[in-house]
Amino acid sequence: MSINNNETPAPQAPHILIFPYPAQGHTLPLLDFTHQLALRGLTLTILTTPKNLPTLSHLLQTHPQIKTLTLPFPSHPSLPPGVENVKELGNAGNLPIMAALPNLRDPIIHWFRSNTNPPVAIISDFFLGWTQKLAQELNIPRIAFFSSGAFLVSVLDYCWNHVANDSDVVEFVGLPRTPSFKEEHLPSIFRRYRGGDPVWENIKDAMVANIMSWGCIFNTFEDLESEYLEYLKKLTGHDRVYGVGPISLLGPSKRELSSKADSNKELLGWLDGCPDGSVLYVCFGSQKLLSKNQMQALATGLERSGTRFIWVVNTGSAQLIEEGIGVGVPDGFEERVAGRGMVVRGWAPQVLLLSHNSVGGFLSHCGWNSVLEGLVGGVVILGWPMEADQYVNARLLVEDMGIAVRVCEGAGSVPDPDELASAIAESLSEDVKVKVRAKEMRDKALTAVKFGGSSWRDLDMLVKELSQLQMRGKHRDRETRL
């Protein structure tokens, strides 16, 4: 056998560093996206810390070729020792964790410069905007990964650059449809900003830096947010703005299908006996705890609606329960609704339930991951936005797209039980227009991720761009040697 030394070697797959933000709603979409990059043959390294490493286990089992860079979680004065994930502190943990993670800069640089095949790009979560400056130091592009939608990012960027914290109502001039929001409905991370505070100033700089990234990836799709994706292309001055969602459809498997399978049997068996589209699924995320008055109003509304339902209830600590927070359902409620209502305490297989034919509605806080899971299920979303990005998401769904209804708003608000009951019953009726539009949006979401769909095309274009980075990097190396 002879070897022709003049043959051009096969092109090497581009090496990409993936840096998730340690919060479930951020990490899981980026891991599902990473699965797609692995299927397309890219060389991947995921940056993590010791206590977050188990989150990667399923992905690493599916793709053993993916490498990990496990670095000690950096300490910070405002972070309790041993904490490495937002879930350990609740939403209050975002600020100290965002403040601590930039201390990984030096070990990342050391790893990069000692690597024989260093990454040609970094894909990092939008809560890690400081990696834009890091990428510049390493002379590689940074692509910002947004687990959120394009509308939220458009609003956030406008807030950081144009809005004072003391505005009562903000009109977003220049954004599609010129939306306006009350100050208390702006994204929480902006509302909590305190000018002059060094920690907050660093976070603001990091958030502003996201739009300056070489590229931006969004967990959304064209039929849902085309006008905001186009707006962001104009804002960034380039076309490297990719809508690749719903990313929950792109993961290595339905994580929930095998998780706690035995405890799912009762729920699924009950749903199998219900008519199509007749059940309301009620869940406000894994961390939100309702007050005693809110629980009573919601229970009364569900009872008076006459509708079948599954209600996922989070209970608080003994101290919170004593304060009237996270108290559980009212006494006697479960007995009164026996047969048409089920209460689930703690975790429930949300994606699995929303995709069941019997579920027709979703009473939700409008967190983005929940929104997309509801859209994929083709159910009507009954929105009760409370904080963070939820008011912006609700505006998109209700006013812009007409695929949801708003039944309440505010973290401390207590809905009127009769009005809530009426909204629930009407939303699940057969001929309501919003129900038809929700099913149409489901079909568009499923089409987006299929071969030739808008999200498939954007993902394909991104991979081609990353491959070009590999070629440009090799060209630079040859020039350096010459």
Short mmCIF file of N, CA and C in Angstrom, two decimals, residues 282-388:
data_model
loop_
_atom_site.label_atom_id
_atom_site.label_comp_id
_atom_site.label_asym_id
_atom_site.label_seq_id
_atom_site.Cartn_x
_atom_site.Cartn_y
_atom_site.Cartn_z
N VAL A 282 -52.16 22.48 35.47
CA VAL A 282 -51.86 23.68 36.25
C VAL A 282 -50.48 23.53 36.89
N CYS A 283 -49.56 24.41 36.53
CA CYS A 283 -48.21 24.36 37.12
C CYS A 283 -47.54 25.72 36.94
N PHE A 284 -46.87 26.18 38.01
CA PHE A 284 -46.21 27.49 37.98
C PHE A 284 -44.69 27.36 38.14
N GLY A 285 -44.14 26.29 37.62
CA GLY A 285 -42.70 26.09 37.71
C GLY A 285 -42.32 25.35 38.99
N SER A 286 -41.04 25.02 39.08
CA SER A 286 -40.58 24.18 40.18
C SER A 286 -40.33 24.95 41.47
N GLN A 287 -40.23 26.29 41.38
CA GLN A 287 -39.82 27.05 42.56
C GLN A 287 -40.88 28.00 43.09
N LYS A 288 -41.89 28.34 42.29
CA LYS A 288 -42.87 29.32 42.74
C LYS A 288 -43.81 28.73 43.79
N LEU A 289 -43.94 29.44 44.90
CA LEU A 289 -44.85 29.04 45.98
C LEU A 289 -45.97 30.07 46.08
N LEU A 290 -47.21 29.61 46.10
CA LEU A 290 -48.35 30.52 46.19
C LEU A 290 -48.72 30.76 47.65
N SER A 291 -49.34 31.91 47.90
CA SER A 291 -49.80 32.23 49.25
C SER A 291 -51.08 31.46 49.55
N LYS A 292 -51.48 31.48 50.81
CA LYS A 292 -52.70 30.79 51.22
C LYS A 292 -53.92 31.33 50.48
N ASN A 293 -53.99 32.66 50.33
CA ASN A 293 -55.13 33.28 49.62
C ASN A 293 -55.15 32.90 48.15
N GLN A 294 -53.95 32.84 47.53
CA GLN A 294 -53.87 32.45 46.13
C GLN A 294 -54.29 30.99 45.94
N MET A 295 -53.86 30.13 46.84
CA MET A 295 -54.23 28.71 46.76
C MET A 295 -55.75 28.54 46.91
N GLN A 296 -56.33 29.30 47.82
CA GLN A 296 -57.78 29.20 48.03
C GLN A 296 -58.54 29.67 46.79
N ALA A 297 -58.11 30.79 46.22
CA ALA A 297 -58.79 31.33 45.03
C ALA A 297 -58.65 30.38 43.85
N LEU A 298 -57.46 29.82 43.67
CA LEU A 298 -57.23 28.91 42.56
C LEU A 298 -58.03 27.63 42.74
N ALA A 299 -58.05 27.11 43.96
CA ALA A 299 -58.83 25.90 44.24
C ALA A 299 -60.32 26.14 43.98
N THR A 300 -60.82 27.28 44.42
CA THR A 300 -62.24 27.59 44.22
C THR A 300 -62.55 27.74 42.73
N GLY A 301 -61.65 28.41 41.99
CA GLY A 301 -61.85 28.56 40.55
C GLY A 301 -61.88 27.23 39.82
N LEU A 302 -60.95 26.35 40.17
CA LEU A 302 -60.93 25.03 39.55
C LEU A 302 -62.20 24.25 39.88
N GLU A 303 -62.63 24.33 41.14
CA GLU A 303 -63.82 23.60 41.56
C GLU A 303 -65.06 24.10 40.84
N ARG A 304 -65.21 25.42 40.74
CA ARG A 304 -66.40 26.00 40.12
C ARG A 304 -66.40 25.87 38.60
N SER A 305 -65.24 25.68 38.01
CA SER A 305 -65.17 25.58 36.54
C SER A 305 -65.82 24.31 36.02
N GLY A 306 -65.87 23.27 36.85
CA GLY A 306 -66.42 21.99 36.41
C GLY A 306 -65.50 21.25 35.45
N THR A 307 -64.27 21.73 35.31
CA THR A 307 -63.32 21.19 34.34
C THR A 307 -62.43 20.12 34.99
N ARG A 308 -62.05 19.12 34.22
CA ARG A 308 -61.05 18.17 34.67
C ARG A 308 -59.69 18.87 34.75
N PHE A 309 -58.86 18.47 35.71
CA PHE A 309 -57.57 19.16 35.85
C PHE A 309 -56.54 18.28 36.54
N ILE A 310 -55.27 18.62 36.29
CA ILE A 310 -54.12 18.12 37.06
C ILE A 310 -53.41 19.35 37.61
N TRP A 311 -53.26 19.42 38.92
CA TRP A 311 -52.67 20.59 39.58
C TRP A 311 -51.38 20.16 40.28
N VAL A 312 -50.26 20.71 39.82
CA VAL A 312 -48.96 20.44 40.43
C VAL A 312 -48.72 21.47 41.52
N VAL A 313 -48.54 21.00 42.75
CA VAL A 313 -48.45 21.89 43.91
C VAL A 313 -47.07 21.78 44.55
N ASN A 314 -46.43 22.93 44.74
CA ASN A 314 -45.17 22.99 45.48
C ASN A 314 -45.46 23.40 46.92
N THR A 315 -44.89 22.70 47.87
CA THR A 315 -45.08 23.06 49.27
C THR A 315 -43.78 23.65 49.81
N GLY A 316 -43.93 24.61 50.73
CA GLY A 316 -42.78 25.30 51.27
C GLY A 316 -42.21 24.63 52.51
N SER A 317 -41.16 25.24 53.03
CA SER A 317 -40.57 24.78 54.28
C SER A 317 -41.53 25.05 55.43
N ALA A 318 -41.21 24.48 56.61
CA ALA A 318 -42.07 24.67 57.78
C ALA A 318 -42.21 26.15 58.11
N GLN A 319 -41.12 26.88 57.97
CA GLN A 319 -41.16 28.32 58.28
C GLN A 319 -42.06 29.07 57.30
N LEU A 320 -41.93 28.75 55.99
CA LEU A 320 -42.75 29.42 54.99
C LEU A 320 -44.23 29.08 55.17
N ILE A 321 -44.51 27.82 55.48
CA ILE A 321 -45.90 27.41 55.70
C ILE A 321 -46.49 28.18 56.88
N GLU A 322 -45.68 28.39 57.90
CA GLU A 322 -46.14 29.16 59.06
C GLU A 322 -46.46 30.59 58.68
N GLU A 323 -45.75 31.10 57.65
CA GLU A 323 -45.98 32.46 57.16
C GLU A 323 -47.09 32.51 56.12
N GLY A 324 -47.70 31.37 55.81
CA GLY A 324 -48.80 31.34 54.84
C GLY A 324 -48.35 31.20 53.41
N ILE A 325 -47.11 30.71 53.17
CA ILE A 325 -46.58 30.54 51.81
C ILE A 325 -46.33 29.05 51.57
N GLY A 326 -46.78 28.56 50.41
CA GLY A 326 -46.56 27.15 50.08
C GLY A 326 -47.30 26.20 51.01
N VAL A 327 -48.56 26.54 51.31
CA VAL A 327 -49.31 25.80 52.34
C VAL A 327 -50.01 24.54 51.82
N GLY A 328 -50.06 24.33 50.52
CA GLY A 328 -50.79 23.18 49.99
C GLY A 328 -52.24 23.52 49.71
N VAL A 329 -52.98 22.55 49.22
CA VAL A 329 -54.37 22.79 48.83
C VAL A 329 -55.26 22.90 50.07
N PRO A 330 -56.38 23.63 49.96
CA PRO A 330 -57.28 23.78 51.11
C PRO A 330 -57.84 22.44 51.58
N ASP A 331 -58.16 22.36 52.84
CA ASP A 331 -58.74 21.14 53.42
C ASP A 331 -60.05 20.78 52.71
N GLY A 332 -60.21 19.51 52.40
CA GLY A 332 -61.44 19.02 51.79
C GLY A 332 -61.52 19.18 50.29
N PHE A 333 -60.58 19.93 49.70
CA PHE A 333 -60.64 20.22 48.25
C PHE A 333 -60.54 18.93 47.43
N GLU A 334 -59.57 18.10 47.74
CA GLU A 334 -59.37 16.89 46.94
C GLU A 334 -60.57 15.95 47.01
N GLU A 335 -61.21 15.90 48.14
CA GLU A 335 -62.39 15.06 48.27
C GLU A 335 -63.55 15.58 47.41
N ARG A 336 -63.68 16.90 47.35
CA ARG A 336 -64.80 17.50 46.60
C ARG A 336 -64.63 17.35 45.08
N VAL A 337 -63.37 17.27 44.63
CA VAL A 337 -63.14 17.18 43.17
C VAL A 337 -62.71 15.77 42.76
N ALA A 338 -62.86 14.82 43.65
CA ALA A 338 -62.42 13.45 43.36
C ALA A 338 -63.08 12.95 42.07
N GLY A 339 -62.24 12.36 41.21
CA GLY A 339 -62.75 11.82 39.96
C GLY A 339 -62.51 12.73 38.77
N ARG A 340 -62.52 14.04 38.98
CA ARG A 340 -62.27 14.96 37.86
C ARG A 340 -61.04 15.83 38.07
N GLY A 341 -60.40 15.73 39.22
CA GLY A 341 -59.20 16.52 39.48
C GLY A 341 -58.15 15.70 40.20
N MET A 342 -56.87 15.92 39.84
CA MET A 342 -55.77 15.23 40.50
C MET A 342 -54.75 16.26 40.97
N VAL A 343 -54.28 16.11 42.20
CA VAL A 343 -53.26 16.99 42.76
C VAL A 343 -51.95 16.21 42.82
N VAL A 344 -50.90 16.79 42.23
CA VAL A 344 -49.57 16.18 42.23
C VAL A 344 -48.66 17.06 43.08
N ARG A 345 -48.05 16.47 44.08
CA ARG A 345 -47.17 17.23 44.97
C ARG A 345 -45.72 17.07 44.53
N GLY A 346 -45.07 18.20 44.23
CA GLY A 346 -43.68 18.17 43.79
C GLY A 346 -43.57 18.06 42.28
N TRP A 347 -42.76 17.10 41.83
CA TRP A 347 -42.42 16.98 40.41
C TRP A 347 -43.51 16.27 39.61
N ALA A 348 -43.69 16.70 38.37
CA ALA A 348 -44.60 16.02 37.44
C ALA A 348 -43.94 16.00 36.06
N PRO A 349 -44.21 14.97 35.24
CA PRO A 349 -43.61 14.88 33.90
C PRO A 349 -44.31 15.84 32.93
N GLN A 350 -43.95 17.12 33.00
CA GLN A 350 -44.70 18.17 32.31
C GLN A 350 -44.79 17.96 30.81
N VAL A 351 -43.65 17.69 30.15
CA VAL A 351 -43.67 17.52 28.69
C VAL A 351 -44.58 16.35 28.31
N LEU A 352 -44.48 15.28 29.06
CA LEU A 352 -45.29 14.09 28.80
C LEU A 352 -46.78 14.39 28.95
N LEU A 353 -47.13 15.12 30.00
CA LEU A 353 -48.54 15.44 30.24
C LEU A 353 -49.09 16.40 29.19
N LEU A 354 -48.32 17.43 28.86
CA LEU A 354 -48.79 18.41 27.89
C LEU A 354 -48.96 17.82 26.50
N SER A 355 -48.24 16.75 26.22
CA SER A 355 -48.36 16.13 24.89
C SER A 355 -49.47 15.09 24.83
N HIS A 356 -50.14 14.84 25.96
CA HIS A 356 -51.23 13.86 25.98
C HIS A 356 -52.48 14.45 25.32
N ASN A 357 -53.17 13.65 24.54
CA ASN A 357 -54.34 14.14 23.80
C ASN A 357 -55.44 14.69 24.70
N SER A 358 -55.52 14.20 25.94
CA SER A 358 -56.59 14.63 26.83
C SER A 358 -56.37 16.03 27.40
N VAL A 359 -55.12 16.51 27.38
CA VAL A 359 -54.81 17.83 27.94
C VAL A 359 -55.06 18.90 26.89
N GLY A 360 -55.91 19.88 27.24
CA GLY A 360 -56.25 20.93 26.28
C GLY A 360 -55.87 22.32 26.72
N GLY A 361 -55.48 22.47 28.01
CA GLY A 361 -55.13 23.79 28.51
C GLY A 361 -53.99 23.71 29.53
N PHE A 362 -53.32 24.83 29.72
CA PHE A 362 -52.15 24.91 30.59
C PHE A 362 -52.19 26.24 31.32
N LEU A 363 -52.51 26.21 32.63
CA LEU A 363 -52.46 27.41 33.46
C LEU A 363 -51.02 27.56 33.94
N SER A 364 -50.34 28.60 33.45
CA SER A 364 -48.89 28.70 33.58
C SER A 364 -48.45 30.09 33.98
N HIS A 365 -47.25 30.17 34.57
CA HIS A 365 -46.63 31.47 34.88
C HIS A 365 -45.96 32.10 33.66
N CYS A 366 -45.93 31.38 32.55
CA CYS A 366 -45.38 31.87 31.28
C CYS A 366 -43.87 31.99 31.27
N GLY A 367 -43.19 31.14 32.05
CA GLY A 367 -41.75 30.99 31.85
C GLY A 367 -41.51 30.43 30.45
N TRP A 368 -40.40 30.81 29.82
CA TRP A 368 -40.22 30.51 28.40
C TRP A 368 -40.19 29.02 28.09
N ASN A 369 -39.49 28.24 28.91
CA ASN A 369 -39.47 26.80 28.65
C ASN A 369 -40.86 26.20 28.74
N SER A 370 -41.64 26.64 29.73
CA SER A 370 -43.02 26.16 29.85
C SER A 370 -43.86 26.60 28.66
N VAL A 371 -43.65 27.84 28.21
CA VAL A 371 -44.38 28.34 27.04
C VAL A 371 -44.15 27.43 25.83
N LEU A 372 -42.88 27.13 25.55
CA LEU A 372 -42.58 26.30 24.38
C LEU A 372 -43.12 24.89 24.54
N GLU A 373 -43.05 24.34 25.75
CA GLU A 373 -43.60 23.00 25.98
C GLU A 373 -45.11 23.00 25.79
N GLY A 374 -45.77 24.09 26.18
CA GLY A 374 -47.20 24.21 25.94
C GLY A 374 -47.53 24.33 24.46
N LEU A 375 -46.73 25.11 23.74
CA LEU A 375 -46.95 25.27 22.30
C LEU A 375 -46.77 23.95 21.57
N VAL A 376 -45.73 23.21 21.94
CA VAL A 376 -45.48 21.91 21.31
C VAL A 376 -46.62 20.94 21.60
N GLY A 377 -47.24 21.07 22.78
CA GLY A 377 -48.37 20.22 23.12
C GLY A 377 -49.66 20.64 22.43
N GLY A 378 -49.67 21.84 21.83
CA GLY A 378 -50.87 22.32 21.13
C GLY A 378 -51.99 22.71 22.06
N VAL A 379 -51.65 23.10 23.30
CA VAL A 379 -52.69 23.43 24.29
C VAL A 379 -52.85 24.95 24.40
N VAL A 380 -54.02 25.37 24.88
CA VAL A 380 -54.24 26.78 25.16
C VAL A 380 -53.50 27.14 26.45
N ILE A 381 -52.71 28.20 26.42
CA ILE A 381 -52.01 28.65 27.62
C ILE A 381 -52.85 29.73 28.29
N LEU A 382 -53.17 29.50 29.56
CA LEU A 382 -53.84 30.50 30.39
C LEU A 382 -52.76 31.13 31.24
N GLY A 383 -52.42 32.37 30.93
CA GLY A 383 -51.25 32.99 31.51
C GLY A 383 -51.51 33.71 32.82
N TRP A 384 -50.60 33.45 33.78
CA TRP A 384 -50.56 34.21 35.03
C TRP A 384 -49.10 34.62 35.25
N PRO A 385 -48.62 35.63 34.50
CA PRO A 385 -47.22 36.05 34.66
C PRO A 385 -46.98 36.67 36.02
N MET A 386 -45.79 36.39 36.59
CA MET A 386 -45.50 36.85 37.95
C MET A 386 -44.19 37.62 38.06
N GLU A 387 -43.17 37.26 37.27
CA GLU A 387 -41.86 37.91 37.43
C GLU A 387 -40.99 37.57 36.23
N ALA A 388 -39.71 37.98 36.34
CA ALA A 388 -38.67 37.66 35.36
C ALA A 388 -39.11 38.03 33.95
#
